[in-house]
Coordinates of C-alpha atoms in Angstrom, one line a residue:
Chain A
M1 CA 0.2 -0.1 0.1
I2 CA 1.4 3.5 -1.0
A3 CA 0.6 6.4 1.4
F4 CA 0.6 9.9 0.8
G5 CA 1.3 12.7 3.2
C6 CA 1.3 16.5 2.9
A7 CA 1.8 19.1 5.6
V8 CA -0.9 21.8 4.9
T9 CA -0.6 25.4 5.5
R10 CA -2.9 26.6 2.7
P11 CA -5.9 24.3 2.3
D12 CA -6.7 26.1 -1.0
V13 CA -3.3 25.4 -2.6
Y14 CA -3.6 21.9 -1.3
R15 CA -7.0 21.5 -3.0
E16 CA -5.7 22.8 -6.3
C17 CA -2.5 21.3 -6.5
A18 CA -1.3 18.3 -4.3
A19 CA -4.7 17.0 -3.9
Q20 CA -5.3 16.7 -7.5
G21 CA -2.0 14.7 -8.1
I22 CA -2.8 12.5 -5.1
R23 CA -6.2 11.7 -6.4
R24 CA -4.6 11.1 -9.8
A25 CA -1.6 8.7 -8.4
A26 CA -3.4 7.1 -5.5
E27 CA -4.7 3.6 -5.7
P28 CA -7.8 2.2 -4.1
D29 CA -6.2 1.1 -0.9
S30 CA -4.0 4.2 -0.4
V31 CA -4.0 6.2 2.6
V32 CA -4.0 9.9 2.4
F33 CA -2.6 12.1 5.5
D34 CA -3.6 15.6 4.6
G35 CA -4.0 17.3 7.9
P36 CA -2.8 20.7 9.0
S37 CA 1.1 21.2 9.4
A38 CA 2.4 20.4 12.8
G39 CA 5.2 23.5 13.0
T40 CA 8.3 23.3 10.9
I41 CA 8.3 21.2 7.9
F42 CA 10.9 18.8 9.8
E43 CA 8.4 18.3 12.7
S44 CA 5.4 17.8 10.3
Y45 CA 6.9 15.4 8.1
N46 CA 8.3 13.5 11.4
A47 CA 4.5 13.4 12.6
L48 CA 3.7 12.0 9.0
L49 CA 6.6 9.3 9.6
D50 CA 5.1 8.3 12.9
R51 CA 1.6 7.8 11.4
A52 CA 2.9 5.8 8.4
R53 CA 4.7 3.6 10.5
E54 CA 1.6 2.4 12.0
L55 CA 0.2 1.4 8.7
D56 CA 0.1 -2.5 7.9
G57 CA 1.5 -3.3 4.4
L58 CA 3.3 0.0 3.8
E59 CA 5.2 0.0 0.6
A60 CA 6.0 3.6 0.5
L61 CA 5.2 6.8 1.9
V62 CA 5.1 9.9 -0.8
L63 CA 5.6 13.3 1.0
V64 CA 4.2 16.0 -1.2
H65 CA 4.6 19.6 -1.1
Q66 CA 1.0 21.2 -1.0
D67 CA 2.1 23.1 -4.2
A68 CA 3.3 20.0 -6.0
E69 CA 1.0 17.8 -8.3
I70 CA 2.1 14.6 -9.5
V71 CA 0.7 13.9 -13.0
D72 CA 1.6 10.4 -13.6
A73 CA -1.6 7.9 -13.4
D74 CA 0.8 5.1 -13.3
F75 CA 2.7 6.6 -10.5
G76 CA 2.4 3.6 -8.4
A77 CA 4.1 1.2 -11.0
K78 CA 6.7 3.5 -11.5
L79 CA 7.2 3.9 -7.8
R80 CA 7.4 0.2 -7.0
A81 CA 9.9 -0.5 -9.9
A82 CA 12.2 2.2 -8.3
L83 CA 11.8 0.7 -5.0
S84 CA 12.2 -2.9 -6.1
D85 CA 15.8 -2.9 -4.9
P86 CA 15.6 -2.8 -1.0
D87 CA 18.6 -0.8 -0.9
V88 CA 16.7 2.2 -2.2
G89 CA 15.7 4.4 0.7
V90 CA 14.1 7.4 -1.0
V91 CA 13.1 8.4 -4.7
G92 CA 12.3 11.5 -6.3
C93 CA 11.7 12.9 -9.7
V94 CA 14.6 15.6 -9.4
G95 CA 18.0 14.9 -8.4
A96 CA 21.7 15.8 -8.6
V97 CA 25.2 14.2 -8.2
G98 CA 28.2 16.2 -6.9
V99 CA 26.1 18.2 -4.4
R100 CA 28.3 20.0 -1.7
S101 CA 25.4 22.0 -0.2
I102 CA 21.5 22.6 0.2
A103 CA 21.9 24.4 -3.4
W104 CA 21.8 21.1 -4.9
W105 CA 21.3 22.9 -8.4
E106 CA 24.9 23.8 -8.1
G107 CA 25.9 20.0 -8.4
S108 CA 25.5 18.1 -11.7
V109 CA 21.8 17.9 -12.0
A110 CA 20.9 14.4 -13.5
Q111 CA 17.0 14.5 -13.8
A112 CA 14.6 17.4 -13.5
S113 CA 11.3 15.9 -14.5
F114 CA 9.2 18.7 -13.5
V115 CA 7.4 21.9 -14.6
H116 CA 7.7 25.3 -12.7
R117 CA 4.3 26.9 -13.0
Y118 CA 4.1 30.6 -11.8
D119 CA 1.4 33.1 -11.7
E120 CA 3.4 36.2 -12.1
H121 CA 3.0 38.3 -15.2
G122 CA 0.3 36.5 -16.7
G123 CA 1.6 33.1 -15.6
G124 CA 3.2 30.4 -17.2
D125 CA 5.1 27.1 -17.2
L126 CA 8.8 26.4 -17.3
P127 CA 9.5 22.9 -18.1
A128 CA 12.9 21.5 -16.5
F129 CA 15.1 19.6 -19.0
S130 CA 13.7 16.1 -18.4
W131 CA 10.1 17.0 -18.4
A132 CA 10.0 15.6 -21.9
W133 CA 12.4 12.8 -22.4
D134 CA 12.5 13.1 -26.2
E135 CA 13.8 16.6 -25.7
A136 CA 16.0 15.8 -22.9
P137 CA 19.9 16.5 -22.8
P138 CA 22.5 13.6 -23.0
Y139 CA 23.1 13.9 -19.4
A140 CA 19.5 13.4 -18.3
R141 CA 18.9 10.0 -16.6
T142 CA 17.4 8.3 -14.1
G143 CA 19.0 6.4 -11.1
D144 CA 21.4 7.1 -8.2
V145 CA 21.8 10.6 -7.3
D146 CA 23.4 12.4 -4.0
T147 CA 20.1 14.2 -3.1
L148 CA 16.8 14.9 -4.6
D149 CA 14.5 18.1 -4.5
G150 CA 12.1 17.6 -1.6
F151 CA 8.9 18.8 -3.5
V152 CA 7.9 14.9 -3.7
L153 CA 9.9 12.4 -1.9
A154 CA 8.9 8.7 -1.7
L155 CA 10.3 6.9 1.2
S156 CA 10.7 3.3 1.3
P157 CA 9.3 1.5 4.6
W158 CA 12.9 1.1 6.0
A159 CA 13.3 5.0 5.6
V160 CA 10.0 5.5 7.3
R161 CA 11.0 3.0 10.3
E162 CA 14.5 4.1 10.6
L163 CA 15.0 7.8 9.8
R164 CA 13.7 11.1 11.3
F165 CA 13.8 14.7 9.8
D166 CA 16.6 16.5 11.8
E167 CA 14.4 19.1 13.7
S168 CA 17.5 20.8 15.1
L169 CA 18.4 22.2 11.3
G170 CA 15.6 24.9 11.2
Q171 CA 12.4 25.7 9.8
L172 CA 12.1 24.7 6.5
H173 CA 15.2 24.6 4.4
G174 CA 17.6 21.8 3.7
Y175 CA 15.4 19.1 5.1
D176 CA 15.6 17.0 1.9
L177 CA 19.4 17.2 1.5
D178 CA 19.8 16.3 5.0
F179 CA 17.3 13.4 4.7
C180 CA 19.2 12.0 1.6
L181 CA 22.4 12.1 3.4
Q182 CA 21.3 10.0 6.1
V183 CA 19.9 7.5 3.6
R184 CA 23.2 7.4 2.0
A185 CA 25.2 7.5 5.4
A186 CA 23.2 4.5 6.1
G187 CA 24.5 2.7 3.3
R188 CA 21.2 3.1 1.1
R189 CA 20.6 4.5 -2.1
V190 CA 18.9 7.7 -3.2
V191 CA 17.4 7.5 -6.6
T192 CA 15.4 9.2 -9.2
A193 CA 12.5 7.6 -11.2
D194 CA 10.8 8.2 -14.3
F195 CA 7.5 10.1 -12.8
R196 CA 6.9 13.9 -13.2
A197 CA 5.1 16.4 -11.1
I198 CA 4.3 20.1 -11.5
H199 CA 5.6 22.5 -8.8
N200 CA 3.3 25.5 -8.5
H201 CA 5.8 28.0 -7.2
A202 CA 6.5 31.7 -7.3
L203 CA 9.5 32.7 -9.2
E204 CA 11.6 33.7 -6.3
P205 CA 13.6 30.8 -4.6
F206 CA 13.1 31.7 -1.0
S207 CA 11.4 34.7 0.6
D208 CA 13.9 34.4 3.4
P209 CA 17.4 34.3 2.4
E210 CA 19.0 34.8 5.7
E211 CA 17.2 31.6 7.1
W212 CA 18.2 29.8 3.7
I213 CA 21.9 30.9 4.5
R214 CA 21.5 29.7 8.1
A215 CA 20.5 26.1 6.8
H216 CA 23.1 26.0 4.3
M217 CA 25.6 26.5 7.0
A218 CA 24.3 24.1 9.6
I219 CA 23.9 21.4 7.1
A220 CA 27.7 22.3 6.1
D221 CA 29.0 22.0 9.7
K222 CA 26.6 18.7 10.2
W223 CA 28.0 16.8 7.2
D224 CA 31.6 17.9 6.5
G225 CA 33.8 15.0 6.7
R226 CA 31.0 12.4 7.2
L227 CA 30.3 12.0 3.6
P228 CA 32.5 13.1 0.7
G229 CA 32.1 16.4 -0.9
V230 CA 29.5 17.8 1.5
G231 CA 30.7 21.1 2.9
W232 CA 33.8 20.5 1.2
A233 CA 35.7 23.0 -1.2
P234 CA 39.2 23.3 -2.5
G235 CA 41.8 25.5 -0.4
S236 CA 42.4 26.8 2.9
W237 CA 39.4 28.4 5.0
R238 CA 41.0 31.6 4.3
E239 CA 41.0 30.9 0.6
R240 CA 37.6 29.6 0.5
A241 CA 36.5 32.8 2.3
L242 CA 38.2 35.2 0.1
I243 CA 36.8 33.2 -3.2
A244 CA 33.4 32.9 -1.9
E245 CA 32.9 36.5 -1.0
A246 CA 34.4 37.4 -4.5
E247 CA 31.9 35.1 -6.1
T248 CA 29.0 36.5 -3.9
D249 CA 29.8 39.9 -5.4
A250 CA 30.1 38.3 -8.6
A251 CA 26.8 36.9 -8.6
K252 CA 25.3 40.2 -7.4
L253 CA 27.1 41.8 -10.5
T254 CA 25.7 39.0 -12.8
G255 CA 22.1 39.9 -11.5
H256 CA 22.6 43.7 -12.4
S257 CA 23.8 42.9 -15.7
L258 CA 20.9 40.6 -16.3
G259 CA 18.6 43.2 -15.1
L260 CA 20.1 45.8 -17.5
A261 CA 19.7 43.4 -20.3
H262 CA 16.1 42.8 -19.4
L263 CA 15.3 46.4 -19.2
A264 CA 16.7 47.1 -22.5
K265 CA 14.7 44.2 -24.0
V266 CA 11.4 45.3 -22.1
R267 CA 12.0 49.0 -23.6
E268 CA 12.4 47.5 -27.2
L269 CA 9.1 45.6 -26.9
E270 CA 7.4 48.5 -25.6
R271 CA 8.6 50.6 -28.4
A272 CA 7.3 48.0 -31.0
L273 CA 4.0 48.1 -29.0
E274 CA 3.9 51.8 -29.2
E275 CA 4.9 52.0 -32.7
T276 CA 2.3 49.5 -33.8
R277 CA -0.7 51.3 -31.8
T278 CA 0.0 54.4 -32.9
S279 CA 0.7 53.7 -36.7
I280 CA -1.7 54.8 -39.5
S281 CA -2.4 50.8 -40.3
W282 CA -3.7 50.4 -36.7
R283 CA -5.8 53.1 -37.0
L284 CA -7.3 52.2 -40.2
G285 CA -7.7 48.6 -38.9
T286 CA -9.9 49.7 -35.8
P287 CA -13.1 48.9 -37.2
L288 CA -12.1 45.7 -38.4
R289 CA -10.7 44.5 -35.0
A290 CA -13.7 45.5 -33.2
L291 CA -15.6 43.3 -35.8
E292 CA -13.1 40.6 -35.1
R293 CA -13.7 40.7 -31.2
R294 CA -17.2 40.6 -31.7
R295 CA -17.2 37.7 -33.8
A296 CA -14.8 35.9 -31.3
A297 CA -17.2 37.0 -28.3
T298 CA -20.3 35.5 -30.2
G299 CA -18.4 32.4 -31.0
Chain B
M1 CA 46.2 73.5 -16.0
I2 CA 43.7 70.5 -16.0
A3 CA 45.4 67.4 -17.8
F4 CA 43.4 64.6 -19.4
G5 CA 45.0 61.1 -19.5
I6 CA 44.0 58.0 -21.4
S7 CA 45.3 54.4 -21.8
I8 CA 44.4 53.5 -25.3
T9 CA 44.1 49.7 -26.1
E10 CA 41.9 50.3 -29.0
P11 CA 42.1 53.6 -31.0
D12 CA 38.5 53.4 -32.2
P13 CA 36.6 53.6 -29.0
Y14 CA 39.0 56.5 -27.9
R15 CA 38.1 58.5 -31.3
R16 CA 34.3 57.7 -31.0
Y17 CA 34.0 58.6 -27.0
A18 CA 36.7 60.1 -25.0
E19 CA 38.2 62.3 -27.6
P20 CA 34.9 64.2 -28.4
G21 CA 34.4 64.5 -24.7
I22 CA 37.9 65.9 -24.1
A23 CA 37.4 68.3 -27.0
L24 CA 34.3 69.5 -25.4
A25 CA 35.5 69.8 -22.0
R26 CA 39.0 71.1 -22.6
E27 CA 40.9 74.6 -21.8
P28 CA 43.1 76.2 -24.3
D29 CA 46.0 75.2 -22.1
S30 CA 44.8 71.8 -21.3
A31 CA 47.4 68.7 -21.9
V32 CA 46.0 65.4 -23.2
L33 CA 48.3 62.4 -22.1
A34 CA 47.2 59.8 -24.6
F35 CA 49.5 56.7 -24.0
A36 CA 49.4 53.5 -25.8
A37 CA 48.5 50.8 -23.0
V38 CA 51.4 48.6 -21.7
G39 CA 50.9 45.8 -19.4
P40 CA 48.2 46.3 -16.8
V41 CA 46.2 49.4 -16.7
A42 CA 48.0 50.2 -13.4
R43 CA 51.3 50.6 -15.3
T44 CA 50.2 52.8 -18.0
Y45 CA 48.3 55.0 -15.7
N46 CA 51.5 55.4 -13.7
L47 CA 53.3 56.5 -16.6
I48 CA 50.8 59.2 -17.3
L49 CA 51.1 60.2 -13.5
D50 CA 54.9 60.5 -14.1
A51 CA 54.2 62.7 -17.1
A52 CA 51.5 64.9 -15.4
A53 CA 53.7 65.2 -12.1
A54 CA 56.6 67.1 -14.2
R55 CA 54.1 69.9 -14.9
D56 CA 54.6 72.5 -12.3
D57 CA 51.1 74.3 -13.5
L58 CA 49.0 71.1 -12.8
E59 CA 45.6 71.8 -11.2
A60 CA 44.2 68.3 -11.8
L61 CA 44.9 65.2 -13.7
V62 CA 41.7 63.6 -15.3
L63 CA 42.1 60.0 -16.2
L64 CA 39.4 58.7 -18.2
H65 CA 38.5 55.3 -19.9
P66 CA 38.4 55.5 -23.7
H67 CA 34.5 54.6 -23.4
T68 CA 33.8 57.6 -21.3
E69 CA 32.6 60.6 -22.9
I70 CA 32.4 63.6 -21.0
S71 CA 29.1 65.6 -21.6
D72 CA 29.6 68.6 -20.0
P73 CA 31.1 71.9 -21.3
G74 CA 31.5 73.2 -17.8
F75 CA 33.5 70.2 -16.9
C76 CA 36.6 71.9 -15.8
D77 CA 34.8 74.2 -13.6
A78 CA 33.3 71.0 -11.9
V79 CA 36.7 69.6 -11.3
R80 CA 38.0 72.7 -9.8
A81 CA 34.8 72.7 -7.5
A82 CA 35.4 69.3 -6.5
L83 CA 39.3 69.6 -5.7
R84 CA 38.4 72.8 -3.8
D85 CA 39.2 71.5 -0.6
G86 CA 42.9 70.6 -0.5
D87 CA 42.2 67.4 1.4
V88 CA 40.4 65.9 -1.6
A89 CA 43.0 63.6 -3.5
V90 CA 40.2 61.9 -5.9
A91 CA 37.0 62.8 -7.3
G92 CA 34.7 60.8 -9.7
C93 CA 31.4 60.9 -11.4
V94 CA 30.2 57.8 -9.4
G95 CA 31.4 56.0 -6.3
G96 CA 30.3 54.2 -3.0
S97 CA 31.5 52.8 0.2
G98 CA 31.5 49.1 -0.4
G99 CA 34.4 48.9 2.0
R100 CA 35.7 45.6 2.1
S101 CA 36.0 44.9 -1.7
I102 CA 36.3 46.1 -5.2
A103 CA 32.7 45.8 -5.5
W104 CA 32.4 49.5 -4.1
W105 CA 28.7 49.8 -5.3
D106 CA 27.8 47.2 -2.5
G107 CA 27.2 49.8 0.0
P108 CA 25.8 53.6 -0.1
V109 CA 26.5 54.8 -3.7
S110 CA 26.4 58.3 -5.2
C111 CA 26.4 59.4 -8.6
A112 CA 26.4 62.6 -11.0
P113 CA 23.5 62.8 -13.5
M114 CA 25.0 60.2 -15.9
I115 CA 24.0 58.2 -18.9
H116 CA 24.7 54.6 -19.8
R117 CA 24.5 54.2 -23.7
Y118 CA 24.5 50.6 -25.1
E119 CA 24.4 49.1 -28.7
E120 CA 22.6 46.1 -27.9
L121 CA 18.9 45.7 -28.8
G122 CA 18.7 48.4 -31.3
G123 CA 20.6 50.7 -29.0
G124 CA 19.3 53.0 -26.3
E125 CA 20.5 54.5 -23.2
T126 CA 19.6 54.5 -19.3
T127 CA 20.4 56.4 -16.3
A128 CA 23.8 54.8 -15.3
F129 CA 24.2 52.9 -12.0
A130 CA 20.3 52.9 -11.4
W131 CA 20.7 49.6 -10.3
A132 CA 22.9 50.5 -7.5
H133 CA 20.0 53.1 -6.3
P134 CA 22.4 56.0 -5.9
D135 CA 22.0 59.3 -4.0
R136 CA 23.0 62.3 -5.9
A137 CA 26.6 63.3 -6.0
P138 CA 28.5 65.1 -4.1
A139 CA 29.3 62.7 -1.3
D140 CA 32.4 61.5 0.4
V141 CA 33.0 57.7 -0.7
E142 CA 35.4 55.1 -0.1
S143 CA 36.1 54.8 -3.8
V144 CA 35.1 56.3 -7.0
D145 CA 34.8 54.2 -10.4
G146 CA 37.8 54.1 -12.7
M147 CA 35.7 55.3 -15.6
L148 CA 36.8 58.8 -14.7
L149 CA 39.2 59.7 -12.0
V150 CA 39.9 63.3 -11.0
L151 CA 43.3 63.2 -9.3
S152 CA 44.5 66.2 -7.3
P153 CA 48.3 67.3 -7.8
W154 CA 49.2 65.8 -4.3
A155 CA 47.7 62.6 -5.6
V156 CA 49.3 62.7 -8.9
R157 CA 52.6 63.4 -7.2
E158 CA 52.5 61.2 -4.1
L159 CA 50.6 58.0 -5.0
R160 CA 51.0 55.3 -7.6
F161 CA 48.7 52.5 -9.0
D162 CA 49.7 49.3 -7.7
E163 CA 50.9 47.6 -10.8
R164 CA 50.9 44.0 -8.7
L165 CA 46.9 44.1 -9.1
R166 CA 47.5 43.0 -12.6
R167 CA 44.0 42.0 -13.6
N168 CA 42.6 45.5 -14.7
W169 CA 40.0 45.4 -11.9
G170 CA 40.2 47.2 -8.8
H171 CA 43.1 49.5 -9.4
D172 CA 40.6 52.3 -8.9
V173 CA 39.4 50.9 -5.6
D174 CA 43.0 50.2 -4.6
F175 CA 44.0 53.9 -5.4
C176 CA 41.3 55.3 -3.5
R177 CA 42.2 53.3 -0.5
Q178 CA 45.7 54.5 -0.6
A179 CA 44.5 58.0 -0.8
R180 CA 42.0 57.6 2.4
E181 CA 45.1 55.7 4.1
A182 CA 47.0 58.8 3.9
G183 CA 44.3 60.8 5.4
R184 CA 43.0 62.4 2.1
R185 CA 39.4 62.4 0.9
V186 CA 37.8 60.6 -2.1
V187 CA 34.5 62.2 -3.2
T188 CA 31.8 62.0 -5.8
A189 CA 31.2 65.3 -7.7
D190 CA 28.8 66.8 -10.3
L191 CA 31.1 65.3 -13.3
R192 CA 28.8 64.5 -16.2
V193 CA 29.5 61.8 -18.8
I194 CA 28.2 59.2 -20.9
H195 CA 29.5 55.8 -20.2
H196 CA 29.3 53.8 -23.7
H197 CA 29.1 50.1 -22.4
P198 CA 27.6 46.9 -23.1
L199 CA 24.7 45.9 -21.0
E200 CA 26.8 43.2 -19.5
L201 CA 28.6 45.0 -16.6
V202 CA 31.8 42.5 -16.7
D203 CA 32.8 40.4 -19.5
E204 CA 35.0 38.1 -18.1
M205 CA 33.6 37.3 -14.6
A206 CA 36.3 34.6 -13.7
V207 CA 39.0 37.5 -14.0
W208 CA 37.0 40.1 -11.9
V209 CA 36.7 37.3 -9.4
D210 CA 40.4 36.8 -9.3
A211 CA 41.1 40.7 -9.0
H212 CA 38.6 40.8 -5.9
V213 CA 40.6 37.9 -4.2
D214 CA 43.9 39.9 -5.1
Y215 CA 42.6 42.9 -3.4
A216 CA 41.0 41.3 -0.5
A217 CA 44.5 39.5 0.1
K218 CA 46.3 42.8 -0.2
W219 CA 44.3 44.6 2.4
Q220 CA 43.4 41.8 4.7
Q221 CA 44.2 43.3 8.2
D222 CA 42.3 41.2 10.3
E223 CA 44.2 38.5 12.2
L224 CA 41.6 35.7 12.3
S225 CA 41.9 32.3 14.0
E226 CA 41.5 29.0 11.8
E227 CA 37.9 28.9 13.3
Q228 CA 37.1 32.3 12.6
W229 CA 38.2 31.8 8.9
K230 CA 36.4 28.9 8.8
R231 CA 33.0 30.6 10.0
R232 CA 33.6 33.3 7.6
A233 CA 34.2 30.9 4.5
R234 CA 30.7 28.9 5.5
R235 CA 28.9 32.1 5.8
A236 CA 30.5 33.4 2.5
E237 CA 29.8 30.2 0.5
A238 CA 26.2 30.3 1.7
E239 CA 25.6 33.8 0.7
R240 CA 27.3 33.1 -2.6
E241 CA 24.8 30.5 -3.4
A242 CA 21.9 32.5 -2.0
E243 CA 22.9 35.3 -4.3
R244 CA 23.4 32.9 -7.3
A245 CA 19.8 31.7 -6.8
I246 CA 18.3 35.1 -6.2
A247 CA 20.1 36.2 -9.5
Y248 CA 18.8 33.2 -11.5
S249 CA 15.2 33.7 -10.2
N250 CA 15.3 37.7 -11.0
A251 CA 16.0 36.7 -14.5
L252 CA 13.0 34.4 -14.7
I253 CA 11.0 37.0 -13.3
Q254 CA 12.1 39.5 -15.8
D255 CA 11.8 36.6 -18.6
A256 CA 8.1 36.4 -17.4
R257 CA 7.9 40.1 -18.2
V258 CA 9.6 39.7 -21.6
A259 CA 7.1 36.9 -22.4
E260 CA 4.2 39.0 -21.4
L261 CA 4.9 41.7 -23.7
E262 CA 5.9 39.4 -26.6
R263 CA 2.5 37.9 -26.1
E264 CA 0.7 41.3 -26.3
L265 CA 2.8 42.2 -29.3
A266 CA 1.8 39.0 -31.0
A267 CA -1.7 39.5 -30.1
A268 CA -1.5 43.1 -31.7
T269 CA 0.2 42.0 -34.8
G270 CA -1.7 38.7 -35.4
T271 CA -5.2 40.1 -36.1
L272 CA -6.7 40.0 -39.7
A273 CA -6.8 43.8 -39.6
W274 CA -3.2 44.1 -39.0
R275 CA -2.5 41.6 -41.7
M276 CA -4.8 43.4 -44.1
T277 CA -3.0 46.6 -43.8
E278 CA 0.5 45.0 -44.3
P279 CA 0.7 46.4 -47.9
L280 CA 0.0 49.9 -46.7
R281 CA 3.1 49.5 -44.2
R282 CA 5.4 48.3 -46.9
A283 CA 4.5 51.2 -49.2
N284 CA 5.3 53.4 -46.3
A285 CA 8.4 51.8 -45.6
L286 CA 9.6 52.0 -49.3
R287 CA 8.5 55.8 -49.3
R288 CA 10.8 56.3 -46.1
R289 CA 13.7 54.7 -47.8
L290 CA 13.3 56.3 -51.1
R291 CA 12.9 59.9 -49.0
N292 CA 16.1 58.9 -47.2

């Protein structure tokens, strides 16, 4: 039996996103835990682990963010295939190798089978690189990774029984990397599988950079030296500090450059729109456009 | 006498931008010290400083980048006003108090009214350094940008650019720091220019990062323990990755805005009415071409 769990803080979002996907992916005997969040995501997920542990015949616990929607109707079959090796502790659809920090996307991303759906500026979809496998780049693959993105995590019965989310790490960030590192430290596997999800998310990565930074530091301190690569970088601490400070300023500068380029692009488009709407042919076409609108309105 | 100094790598931008600006601003007795670039820009600038220092009548040396075009015919008056206080060693058109690094804009910024002119996307101009949310010059700052450096006679005679900083970034911040370490002031002033520059602010970011490290290593004065360096490194590495994520997401937001406008334009030009009036637009375009 595959169970689903969600820490709900916004019931409307849950209904529109996660609940839709769970309905699609669930099987007749599936259990769904969709109660209100129990504090931090670490605490909420531990509460879900406690409840799932009591279930007889548990094959997997799927933890879904309230704004994530699983899109595969055959999700169960794909998940069972991924969990057929008992060494697999956790499964996801987005993962990377060479991960050194909670910024897992700074590692070598191996699979990203999701769409980032946003509401800003009229809304839109940003399909990640392995959303459509026939268009995926050569490095896209399912299989072993260092860590998964936590928006959909499927835990094996072993992981549900033996592991906990580390509540000392903060409120929200880094729970997924830390959990995956626990799985690997216990000698189990972290893998991606061929299922897909839509992540309905604002375009900004986090609203609280300081909390994200603290989580980054805490996890680096916790895991440095325990698993290869995590919290590590070449050079002495002094060299690392000076290089990272330089690269921080470089990232800000890159942001300013991109902002200028976009500003220029926006101006170019606004200019083109203005020229279109003030042209003689636009004015001449006004009656015809009105007619077109009327025809469209009446079907 | 106010002298103008330029390090010229490529003559073309000098001819197009710096030279007309100097022609606009110079006074009859102004010297123009245009030197071919040798080695890092610090070395060429030191050659220019040597030449300027030999002039007994020197009131100021204006070092400007070939892509900087002075846009104010009253520029020399503005230079004299900026250097009126004998404690001012360096003045510029934009600067800030970023403090610890060559990213001088990472702190309060002040700026004269100036334009950033670019050629991409059909060309255009925007308010320079608007992204740094500057206050209006004048102000005391820790450093000014090297696109335009106005040096007092004291600075010309007593200071030199550090030729060990070989990556052509940070020489300006370092020079300003030397001036401040000597107890002198660095200021922004109402020095109006047009900065002809691509939209990409730095073309070789890896070189800029190395320059940042070189500068930090030169001026690093804190005696930190290994544990303190470790905490600083951890913090910096986390901040770096946060900044990268923020820059990426800001680009996504801006892309979404562009996509929205592209949809609007496609909708406006995709109507039957717009397609039917296409011959009229073609005829108008032809008429304009013939007229020109």
